[in-house]
Coordinates of C-alpha atoms and ligand atoms in Angstrom, one line a residue:
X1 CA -48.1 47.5 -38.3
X2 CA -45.5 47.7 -35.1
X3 CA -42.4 46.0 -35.6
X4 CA -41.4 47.3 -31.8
X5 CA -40.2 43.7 -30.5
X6 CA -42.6 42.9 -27.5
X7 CA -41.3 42.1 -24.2
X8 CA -40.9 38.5 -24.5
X9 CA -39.6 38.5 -27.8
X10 CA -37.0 40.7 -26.4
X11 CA -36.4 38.6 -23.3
X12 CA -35.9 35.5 -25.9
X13 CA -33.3 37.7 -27.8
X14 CA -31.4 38.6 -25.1
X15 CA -30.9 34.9 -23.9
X16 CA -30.4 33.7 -27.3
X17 CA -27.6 36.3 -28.5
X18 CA -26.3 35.5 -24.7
X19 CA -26.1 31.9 -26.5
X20 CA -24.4 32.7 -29.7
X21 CA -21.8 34.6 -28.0
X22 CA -20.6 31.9 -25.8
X23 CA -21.5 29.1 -27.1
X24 CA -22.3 28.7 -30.7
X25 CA -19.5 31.3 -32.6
X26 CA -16.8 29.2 -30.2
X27 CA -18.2 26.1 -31.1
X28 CA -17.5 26.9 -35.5
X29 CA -13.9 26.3 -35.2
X30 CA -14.8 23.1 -33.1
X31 CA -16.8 21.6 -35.5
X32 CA -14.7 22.2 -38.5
X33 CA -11.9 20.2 -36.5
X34 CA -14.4 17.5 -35.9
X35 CA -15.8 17.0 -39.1
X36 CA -11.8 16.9 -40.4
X37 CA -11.0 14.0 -38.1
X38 CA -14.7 12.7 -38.2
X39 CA -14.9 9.2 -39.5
X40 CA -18.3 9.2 -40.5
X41 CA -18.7 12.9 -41.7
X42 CA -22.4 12.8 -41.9
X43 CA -23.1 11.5 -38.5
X44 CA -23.8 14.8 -35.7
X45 CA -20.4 15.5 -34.4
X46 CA -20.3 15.6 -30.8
X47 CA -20.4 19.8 -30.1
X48 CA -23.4 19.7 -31.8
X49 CA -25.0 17.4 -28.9
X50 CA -23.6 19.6 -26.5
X51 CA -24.9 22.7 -28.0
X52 CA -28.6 20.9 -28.2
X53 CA -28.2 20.3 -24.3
X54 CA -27.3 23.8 -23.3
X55 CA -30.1 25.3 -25.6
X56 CA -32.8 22.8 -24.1
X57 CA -31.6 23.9 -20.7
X58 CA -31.8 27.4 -21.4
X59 CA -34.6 27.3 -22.9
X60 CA -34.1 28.1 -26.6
X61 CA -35.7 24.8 -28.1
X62 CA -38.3 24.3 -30.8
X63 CA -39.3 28.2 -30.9
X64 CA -40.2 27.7 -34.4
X65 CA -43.2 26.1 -33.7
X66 CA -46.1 28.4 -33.1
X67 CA -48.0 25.4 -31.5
X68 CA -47.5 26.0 -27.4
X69 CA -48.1 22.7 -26.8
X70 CA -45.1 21.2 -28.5
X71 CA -43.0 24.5 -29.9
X72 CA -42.4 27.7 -28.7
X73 CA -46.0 29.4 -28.9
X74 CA -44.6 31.9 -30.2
X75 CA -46.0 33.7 -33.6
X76 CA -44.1 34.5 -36.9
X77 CA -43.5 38.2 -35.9
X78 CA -41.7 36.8 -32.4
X79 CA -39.4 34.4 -34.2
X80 CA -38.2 36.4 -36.7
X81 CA -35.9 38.3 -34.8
X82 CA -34.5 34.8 -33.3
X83 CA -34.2 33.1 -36.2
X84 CA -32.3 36.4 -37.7
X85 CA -29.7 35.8 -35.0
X86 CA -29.3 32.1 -35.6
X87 CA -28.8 33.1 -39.4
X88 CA -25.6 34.6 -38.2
X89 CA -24.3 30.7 -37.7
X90 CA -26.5 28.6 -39.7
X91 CA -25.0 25.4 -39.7
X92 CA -24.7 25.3 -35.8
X93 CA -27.5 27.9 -34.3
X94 CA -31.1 26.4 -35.7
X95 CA -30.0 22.8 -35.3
X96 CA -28.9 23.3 -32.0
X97 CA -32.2 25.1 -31.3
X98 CA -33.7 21.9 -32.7
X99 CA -34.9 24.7 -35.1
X100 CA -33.2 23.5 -38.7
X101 CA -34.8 22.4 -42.2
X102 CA -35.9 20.3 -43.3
X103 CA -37.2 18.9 -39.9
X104 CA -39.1 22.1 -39.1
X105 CA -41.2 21.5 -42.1
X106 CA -41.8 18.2 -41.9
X107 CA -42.5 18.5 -38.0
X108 CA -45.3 20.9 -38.7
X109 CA -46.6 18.6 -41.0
X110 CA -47.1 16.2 -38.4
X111 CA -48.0 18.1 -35.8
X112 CA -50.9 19.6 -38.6
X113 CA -51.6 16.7 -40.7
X114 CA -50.5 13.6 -38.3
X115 CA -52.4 11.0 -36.6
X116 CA -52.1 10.3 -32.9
X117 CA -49.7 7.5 -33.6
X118 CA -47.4 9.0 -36.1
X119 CA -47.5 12.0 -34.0
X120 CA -46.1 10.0 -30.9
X121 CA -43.8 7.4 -33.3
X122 CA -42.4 10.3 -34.9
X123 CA -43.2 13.6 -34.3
X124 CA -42.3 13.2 -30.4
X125 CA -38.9 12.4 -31.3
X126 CA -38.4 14.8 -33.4
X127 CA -39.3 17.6 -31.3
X128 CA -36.9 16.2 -28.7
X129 CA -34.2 16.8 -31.3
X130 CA -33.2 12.6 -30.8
X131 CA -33.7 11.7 -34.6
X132 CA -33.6 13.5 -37.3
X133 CA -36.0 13.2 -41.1
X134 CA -35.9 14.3 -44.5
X135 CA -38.3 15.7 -47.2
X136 CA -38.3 13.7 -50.7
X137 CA -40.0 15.4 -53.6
X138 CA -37.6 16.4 -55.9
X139 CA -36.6 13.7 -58.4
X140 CA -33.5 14.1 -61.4
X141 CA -36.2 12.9 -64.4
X142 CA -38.5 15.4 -64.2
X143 CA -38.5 19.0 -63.4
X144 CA -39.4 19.2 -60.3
X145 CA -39.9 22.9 -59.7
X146 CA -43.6 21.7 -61.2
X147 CA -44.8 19.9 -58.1
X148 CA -47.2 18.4 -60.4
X149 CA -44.5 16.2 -62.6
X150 CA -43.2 14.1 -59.5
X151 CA -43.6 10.8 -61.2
X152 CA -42.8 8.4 -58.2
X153 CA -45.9 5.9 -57.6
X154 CA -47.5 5.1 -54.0
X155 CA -49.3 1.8 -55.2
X156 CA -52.0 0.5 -52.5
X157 CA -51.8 -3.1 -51.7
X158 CA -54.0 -4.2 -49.3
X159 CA -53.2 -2.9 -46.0
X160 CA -49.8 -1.6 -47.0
X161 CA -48.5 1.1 -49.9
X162 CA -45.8 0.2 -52.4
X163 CA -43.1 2.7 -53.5
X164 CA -41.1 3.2 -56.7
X165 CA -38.8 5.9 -57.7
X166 CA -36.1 8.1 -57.7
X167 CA -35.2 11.3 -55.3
X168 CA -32.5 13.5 -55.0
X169 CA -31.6 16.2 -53.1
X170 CA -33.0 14.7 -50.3
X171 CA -31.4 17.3 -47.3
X172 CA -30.6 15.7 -44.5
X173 CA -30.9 11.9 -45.7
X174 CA -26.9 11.5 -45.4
X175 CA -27.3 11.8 -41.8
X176 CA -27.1 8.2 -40.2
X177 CA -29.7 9.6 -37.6
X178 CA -32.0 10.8 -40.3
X179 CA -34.9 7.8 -39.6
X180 CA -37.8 9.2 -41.3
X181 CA -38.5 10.6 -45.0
X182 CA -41.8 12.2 -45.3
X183 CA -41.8 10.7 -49.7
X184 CA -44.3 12.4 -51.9
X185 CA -45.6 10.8 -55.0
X186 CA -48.2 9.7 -57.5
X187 CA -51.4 7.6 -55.8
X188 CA -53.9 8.4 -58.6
X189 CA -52.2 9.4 -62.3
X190 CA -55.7 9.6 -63.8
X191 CA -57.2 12.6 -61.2
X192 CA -57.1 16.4 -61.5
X193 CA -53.5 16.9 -61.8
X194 CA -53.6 18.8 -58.2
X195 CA -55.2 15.8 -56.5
X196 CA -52.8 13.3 -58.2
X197 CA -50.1 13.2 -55.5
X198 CA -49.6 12.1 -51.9
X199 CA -47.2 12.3 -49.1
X200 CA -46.3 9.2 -47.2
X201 CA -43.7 8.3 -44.0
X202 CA -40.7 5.7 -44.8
X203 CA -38.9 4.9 -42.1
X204 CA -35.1 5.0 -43.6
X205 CA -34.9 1.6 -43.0
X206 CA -37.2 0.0 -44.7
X207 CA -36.3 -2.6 -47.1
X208 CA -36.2 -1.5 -50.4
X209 CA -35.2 1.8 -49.8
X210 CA -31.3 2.9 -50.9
X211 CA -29.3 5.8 -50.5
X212 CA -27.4 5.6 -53.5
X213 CA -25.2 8.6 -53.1
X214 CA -25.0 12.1 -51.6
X215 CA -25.3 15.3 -53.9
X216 CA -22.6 17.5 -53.0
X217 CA -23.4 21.3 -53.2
X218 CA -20.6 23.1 -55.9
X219 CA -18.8 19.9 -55.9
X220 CA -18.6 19.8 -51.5
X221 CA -20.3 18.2 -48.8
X222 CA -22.9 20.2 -46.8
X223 CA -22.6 18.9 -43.7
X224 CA -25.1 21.9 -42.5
X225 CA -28.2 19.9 -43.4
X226 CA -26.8 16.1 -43.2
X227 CA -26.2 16.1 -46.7
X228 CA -28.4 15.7 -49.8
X229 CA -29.0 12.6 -50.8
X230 CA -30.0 10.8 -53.7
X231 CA -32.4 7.8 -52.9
X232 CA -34.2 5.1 -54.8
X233 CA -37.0 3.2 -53.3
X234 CA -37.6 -0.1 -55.2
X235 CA -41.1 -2.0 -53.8
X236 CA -41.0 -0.4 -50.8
X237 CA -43.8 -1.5 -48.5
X238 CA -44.8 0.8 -45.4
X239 CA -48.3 0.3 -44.0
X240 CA -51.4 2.2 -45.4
X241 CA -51.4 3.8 -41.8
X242 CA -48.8 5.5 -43.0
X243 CA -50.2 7.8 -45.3
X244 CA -50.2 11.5 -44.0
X245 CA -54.0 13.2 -44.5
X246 CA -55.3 11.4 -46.9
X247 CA -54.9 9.9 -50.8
X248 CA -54.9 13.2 -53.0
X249 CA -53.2 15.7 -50.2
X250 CA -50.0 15.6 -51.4
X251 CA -50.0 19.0 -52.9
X252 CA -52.0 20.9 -50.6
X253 CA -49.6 19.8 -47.8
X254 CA -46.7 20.6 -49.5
X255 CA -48.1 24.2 -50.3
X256 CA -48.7 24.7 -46.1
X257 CA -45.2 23.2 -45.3
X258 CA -43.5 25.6 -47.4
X259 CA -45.1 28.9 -46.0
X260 CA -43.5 28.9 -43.2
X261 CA -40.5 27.1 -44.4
X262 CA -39.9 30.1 -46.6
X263 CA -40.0 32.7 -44.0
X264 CA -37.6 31.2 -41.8
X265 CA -35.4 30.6 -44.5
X266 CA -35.3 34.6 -45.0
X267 CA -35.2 35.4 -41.7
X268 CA -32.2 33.2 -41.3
X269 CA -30.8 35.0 -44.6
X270 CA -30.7 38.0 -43.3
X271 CA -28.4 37.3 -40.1
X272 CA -26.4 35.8 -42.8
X273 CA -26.1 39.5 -44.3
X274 CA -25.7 41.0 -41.3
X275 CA -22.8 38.6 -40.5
X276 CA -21.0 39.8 -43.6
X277 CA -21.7 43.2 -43.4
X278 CA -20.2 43.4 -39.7
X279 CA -17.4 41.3 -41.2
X280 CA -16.8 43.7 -44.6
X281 CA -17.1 46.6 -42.1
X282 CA -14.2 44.9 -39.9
X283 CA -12.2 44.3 -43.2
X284 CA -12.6 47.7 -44.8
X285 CA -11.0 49.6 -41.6
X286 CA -8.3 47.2 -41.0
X287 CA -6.7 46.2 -44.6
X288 CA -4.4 49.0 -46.2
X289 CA -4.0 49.4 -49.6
X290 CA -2.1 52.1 -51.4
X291 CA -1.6 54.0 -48.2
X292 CA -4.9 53.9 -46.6
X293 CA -7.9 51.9 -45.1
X294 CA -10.0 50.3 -47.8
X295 CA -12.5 51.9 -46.3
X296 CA -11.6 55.2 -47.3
X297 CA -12.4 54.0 -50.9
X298 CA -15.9 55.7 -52.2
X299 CA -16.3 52.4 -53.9
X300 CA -16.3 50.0 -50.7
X301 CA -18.1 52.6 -48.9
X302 CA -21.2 52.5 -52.1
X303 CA -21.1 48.6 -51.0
X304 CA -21.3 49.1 -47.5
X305 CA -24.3 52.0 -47.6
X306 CA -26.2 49.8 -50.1
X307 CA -25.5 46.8 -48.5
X308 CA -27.2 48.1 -45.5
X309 CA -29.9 49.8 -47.4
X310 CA -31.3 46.7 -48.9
X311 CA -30.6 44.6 -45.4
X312 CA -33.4 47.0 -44.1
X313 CA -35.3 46.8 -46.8
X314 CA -35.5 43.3 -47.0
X315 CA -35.7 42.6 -43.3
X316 CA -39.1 44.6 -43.3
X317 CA -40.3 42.7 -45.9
X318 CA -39.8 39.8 -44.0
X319 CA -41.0 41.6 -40.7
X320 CA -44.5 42.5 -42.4
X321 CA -45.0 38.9 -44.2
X322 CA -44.3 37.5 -41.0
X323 CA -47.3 39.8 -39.2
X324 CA -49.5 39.1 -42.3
X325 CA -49.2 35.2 -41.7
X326 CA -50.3 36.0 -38.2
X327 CA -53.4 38.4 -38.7
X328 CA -54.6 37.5 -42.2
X329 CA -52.7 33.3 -42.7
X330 CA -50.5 31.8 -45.0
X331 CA -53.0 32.4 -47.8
X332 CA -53.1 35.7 -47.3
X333 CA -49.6 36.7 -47.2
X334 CA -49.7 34.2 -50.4
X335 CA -47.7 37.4 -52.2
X336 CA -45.2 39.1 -49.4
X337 CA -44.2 35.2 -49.2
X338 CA -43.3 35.0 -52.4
X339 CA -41.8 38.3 -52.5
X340 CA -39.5 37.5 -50.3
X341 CA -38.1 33.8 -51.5
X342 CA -37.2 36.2 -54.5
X343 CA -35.4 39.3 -52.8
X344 CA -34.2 38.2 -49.7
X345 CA -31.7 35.2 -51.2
X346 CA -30.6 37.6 -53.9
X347 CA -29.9 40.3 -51.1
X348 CA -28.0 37.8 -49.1
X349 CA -26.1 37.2 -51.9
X350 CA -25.0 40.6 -53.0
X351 CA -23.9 41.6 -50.2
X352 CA -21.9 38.6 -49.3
X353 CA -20.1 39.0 -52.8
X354 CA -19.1 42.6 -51.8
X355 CA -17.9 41.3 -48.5
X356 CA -16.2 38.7 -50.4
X357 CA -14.1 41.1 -52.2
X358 CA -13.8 43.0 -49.8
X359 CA -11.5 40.3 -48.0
X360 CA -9.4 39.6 -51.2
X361 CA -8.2 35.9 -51.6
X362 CA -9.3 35.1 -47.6
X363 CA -12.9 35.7 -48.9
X364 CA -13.6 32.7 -50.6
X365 CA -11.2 30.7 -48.3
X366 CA -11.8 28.9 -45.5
X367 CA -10.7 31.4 -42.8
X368 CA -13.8 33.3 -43.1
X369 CA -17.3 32.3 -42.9
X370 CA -17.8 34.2 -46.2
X371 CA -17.7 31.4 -48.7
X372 CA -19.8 28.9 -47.0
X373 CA -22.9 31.4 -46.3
X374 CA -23.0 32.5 -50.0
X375 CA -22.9 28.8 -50.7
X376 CA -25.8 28.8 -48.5
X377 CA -27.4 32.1 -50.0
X378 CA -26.8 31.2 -53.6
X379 CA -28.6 27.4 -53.1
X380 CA -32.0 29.1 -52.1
X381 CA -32.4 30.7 -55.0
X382 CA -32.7 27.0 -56.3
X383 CA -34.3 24.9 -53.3
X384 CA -38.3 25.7 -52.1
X385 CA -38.4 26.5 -55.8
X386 CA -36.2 28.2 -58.4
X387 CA -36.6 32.2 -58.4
X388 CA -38.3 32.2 -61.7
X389 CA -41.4 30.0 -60.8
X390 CA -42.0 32.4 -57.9
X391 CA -41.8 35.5 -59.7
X392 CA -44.1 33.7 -62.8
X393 CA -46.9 33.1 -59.7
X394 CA -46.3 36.3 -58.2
X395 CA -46.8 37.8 -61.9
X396 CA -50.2 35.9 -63.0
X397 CA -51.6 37.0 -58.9
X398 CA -50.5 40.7 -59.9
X399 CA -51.9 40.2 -63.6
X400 CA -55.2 38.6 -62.4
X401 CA -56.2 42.2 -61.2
X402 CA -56.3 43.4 -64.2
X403 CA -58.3 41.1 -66.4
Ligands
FAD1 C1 -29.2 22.8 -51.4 C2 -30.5 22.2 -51.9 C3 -31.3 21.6 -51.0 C4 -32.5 21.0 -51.5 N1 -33.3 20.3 -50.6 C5 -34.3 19.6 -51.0 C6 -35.1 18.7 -50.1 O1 -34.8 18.6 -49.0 N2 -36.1 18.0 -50.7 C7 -36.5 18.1 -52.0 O2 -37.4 17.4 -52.4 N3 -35.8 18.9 -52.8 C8 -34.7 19.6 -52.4 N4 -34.0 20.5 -53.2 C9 -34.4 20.5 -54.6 C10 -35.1 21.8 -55.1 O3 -36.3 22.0 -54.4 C11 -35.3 21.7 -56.6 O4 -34.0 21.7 -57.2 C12 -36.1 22.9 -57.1 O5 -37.4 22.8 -56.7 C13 -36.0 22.9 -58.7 O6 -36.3 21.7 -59.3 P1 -35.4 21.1 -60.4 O7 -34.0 21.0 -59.8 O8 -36.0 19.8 -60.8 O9 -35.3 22.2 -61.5 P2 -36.2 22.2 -62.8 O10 -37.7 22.0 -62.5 O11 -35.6 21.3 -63.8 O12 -36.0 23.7 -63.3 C14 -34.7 24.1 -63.9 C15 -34.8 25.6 -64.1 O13 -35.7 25.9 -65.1 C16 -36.2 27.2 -64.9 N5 -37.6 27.2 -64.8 C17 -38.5 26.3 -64.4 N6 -39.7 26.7 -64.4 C18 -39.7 27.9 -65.0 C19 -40.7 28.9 -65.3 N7 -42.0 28.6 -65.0 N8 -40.3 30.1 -65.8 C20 -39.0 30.3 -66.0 N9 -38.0 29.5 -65.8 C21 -38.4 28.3 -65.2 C22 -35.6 27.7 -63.6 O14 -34.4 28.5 -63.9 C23 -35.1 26.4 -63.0 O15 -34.1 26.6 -62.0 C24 -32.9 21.1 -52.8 C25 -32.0 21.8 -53.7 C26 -30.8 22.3 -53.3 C27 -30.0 23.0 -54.3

């Protein structure tokens, strides 16, 4: 293993922290203010369009996509360190680098899965960042952390599908410009319970389908992902052309959309660490207290030595998950992947709570960016699948060697 960024990785780095400096940490404070006066808070504020221009001109566009023909071509082990710097802003950086869940997943998808025509009706403009989609599989009557309980039916009827049921959390489906859901559900209740389920594109628009509210994340918006929204669809028709792969693929395409997903989510976590590290560091030797820096204190010091003792570990978790998905595949870094989902959102969150406190009553305001990443942290321990149903598979593959 040789985690030595290569020359062009480095190269992208350079350009892309270039970026953040003098583009995207200006533009936080900009977007606040717009979003405050925004009519429409869910439609893409207008900094946001200017950010996706400057990072299309500069190059820094779809590099999450190993594909060379549409995406970057660049492989997990080169993007980590990029997406790690767009962690440090993630509700600007990856959606300005047309880089941002859910539409990286459900753009592999198509670019994997899709046919020439859903590939050039939707897939084109998605990777020219001019719509934006959402992922529905999660529903609010069944638990949903067991793929294999989504109850919603995809009915053929002659040359079209029919669609019934319930969603939420839907990530993204606030967004007026959201005009695609990629909708998984039920096409055959009576075969092998892996086999049972299908994925299916719905244009937003479709008759039938209605967003019946958004989900708002401890009781706010999350403008980050367009908001989460809960959706019924009620007999609605899309044509059988629709169908992604093929009747009974539901499940196996989710498990290769989430591979990846996962990993950028944990590279993105920890620029999110490092952000509140750097700002906890800041904090500690400016604030006085009793006389002194804060940071004289043995105790913030313990949280700023661990805190960067379990960035490092985590980040070369990350680093050799990403190089197994490279050499060995998605399957084979079935483990590391899981490993990570578990630690990295927990590390994330640790040390965002020490940085937290570390700022006193500021910490959880708005002044800092503090309280809105461990928002962010604390929600992936929950979305991609709760904590416990990753460590119960990463359990059984451990167990399995010894039966
Ligand atoms: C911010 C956010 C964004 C999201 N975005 C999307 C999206 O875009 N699209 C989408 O479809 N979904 C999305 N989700 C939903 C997310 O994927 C689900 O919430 C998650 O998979 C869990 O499903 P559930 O909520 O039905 O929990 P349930 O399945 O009801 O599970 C509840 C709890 O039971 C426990 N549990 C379950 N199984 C086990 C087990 N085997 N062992 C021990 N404990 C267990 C866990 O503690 C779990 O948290 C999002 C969620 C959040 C919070």
């Amino acid at each position: 293993m040789d985690f030595a960024y290569d020359a062009k990785t480095e190269e992208l780095r350079g350009k892309l922290l270039a970026f953040m400096d003098s583009h995207v940490h200006p533009a936080e404070a900009v977007l606040e203010r717009q979003l405050h006066d925004a009519a429409d808070p869910w439609q893409r504020q207008p900094v946001l369009d200017e950010l996706k221009a400057e990072a299309r001109r500069q190059g820094l566009w779809n590099l999450f996509l190993p594909d060379a023909e549409h995406g970057g071509g660049l492989t997990n082990l080169q993007y980590a360190p990029l997406a790690e710097i767009t962690g440090r802003s993630p509700h600007l950086a990856p959606e300005a680098l047309n880089c941002a869940a859910p539409d990286t997943g459900n753009m592999e998808v198509l670019a994997m899965f899709g046919t020439d025509e859903q590939k050039k009706q939707w897939l084109q403009p998605l990777l020219d960042g001019e719509i934006r989609s959402a992922f529905c599989m999660t529903e609010p009557d069944v638990a949903s952390s067991d793929a294999t309980n989504i109850a919603t039916r995809i009915e053929r009827d002659g040359d079209d599908y029919v669609i019934n049921g319930r969603k939420w959390w839907s990530s993204g489906a606030m967004n007026p410009n959201c005009a695609i859901f990629i909708v998984m559900g039920k096409t055959d209740p009576g075969a092998d319970r892996h086999r049972q389920q299908s994925q299916i594109l719905v244009p937003r628009d479709t008759p039938g389908v209605t967003i019946e509210r958004e989900m708002r994340v401890f009781g706010y918006g999350d403008h980050a992902h367009g908001g989460h929204a809960e959706i019924v669809f009620d007999d609605v028709r899309v044509p059988a052309t629709n169908l992604i792969a093929g009747e009974g693929e539901g499940f196996a395409i989710a498990q290769a959309r989430l591979g990846p997903g996962r990993i950028h989510h944990c590279m993105r976590l920890i620029g999110m660490a490092e952000r509140a590290l750097e700002l906890m560091c800041r904090r500690a030797v400016s604030r006085v207290a009793f006389g002194k820096p804060i940071a004289t204190q043995g105790v913030v010091q313990e949280w700023i030595a661990e805190a960067r003792v379990r960035i490092e570990q985590a980040r070369l978790l990350v680093l050799k998950t990403a190089w197994l998905m490279d050499t060995v595949g998605n399957k084979g870094a079935h483990t590391e992947i899981q490993a990570i989902k578990i630690g990295t959102p927990l590390m994330t969150e640790w040390v965002l709570d020490k940085a937290i406190q570390a700022h006193g009553a500021g910490g959880v305001s708005q002044d800092t960016p503090l309280a809105e990443l461990w928002v962010a942290a604390r929600t992936l321990r929950l979305a991609d699948g709760p904590d416990e149903v990753h460590r119960m598979s990463l359990a059984k593959r451990e167990l399995k060697k010894y039966l």
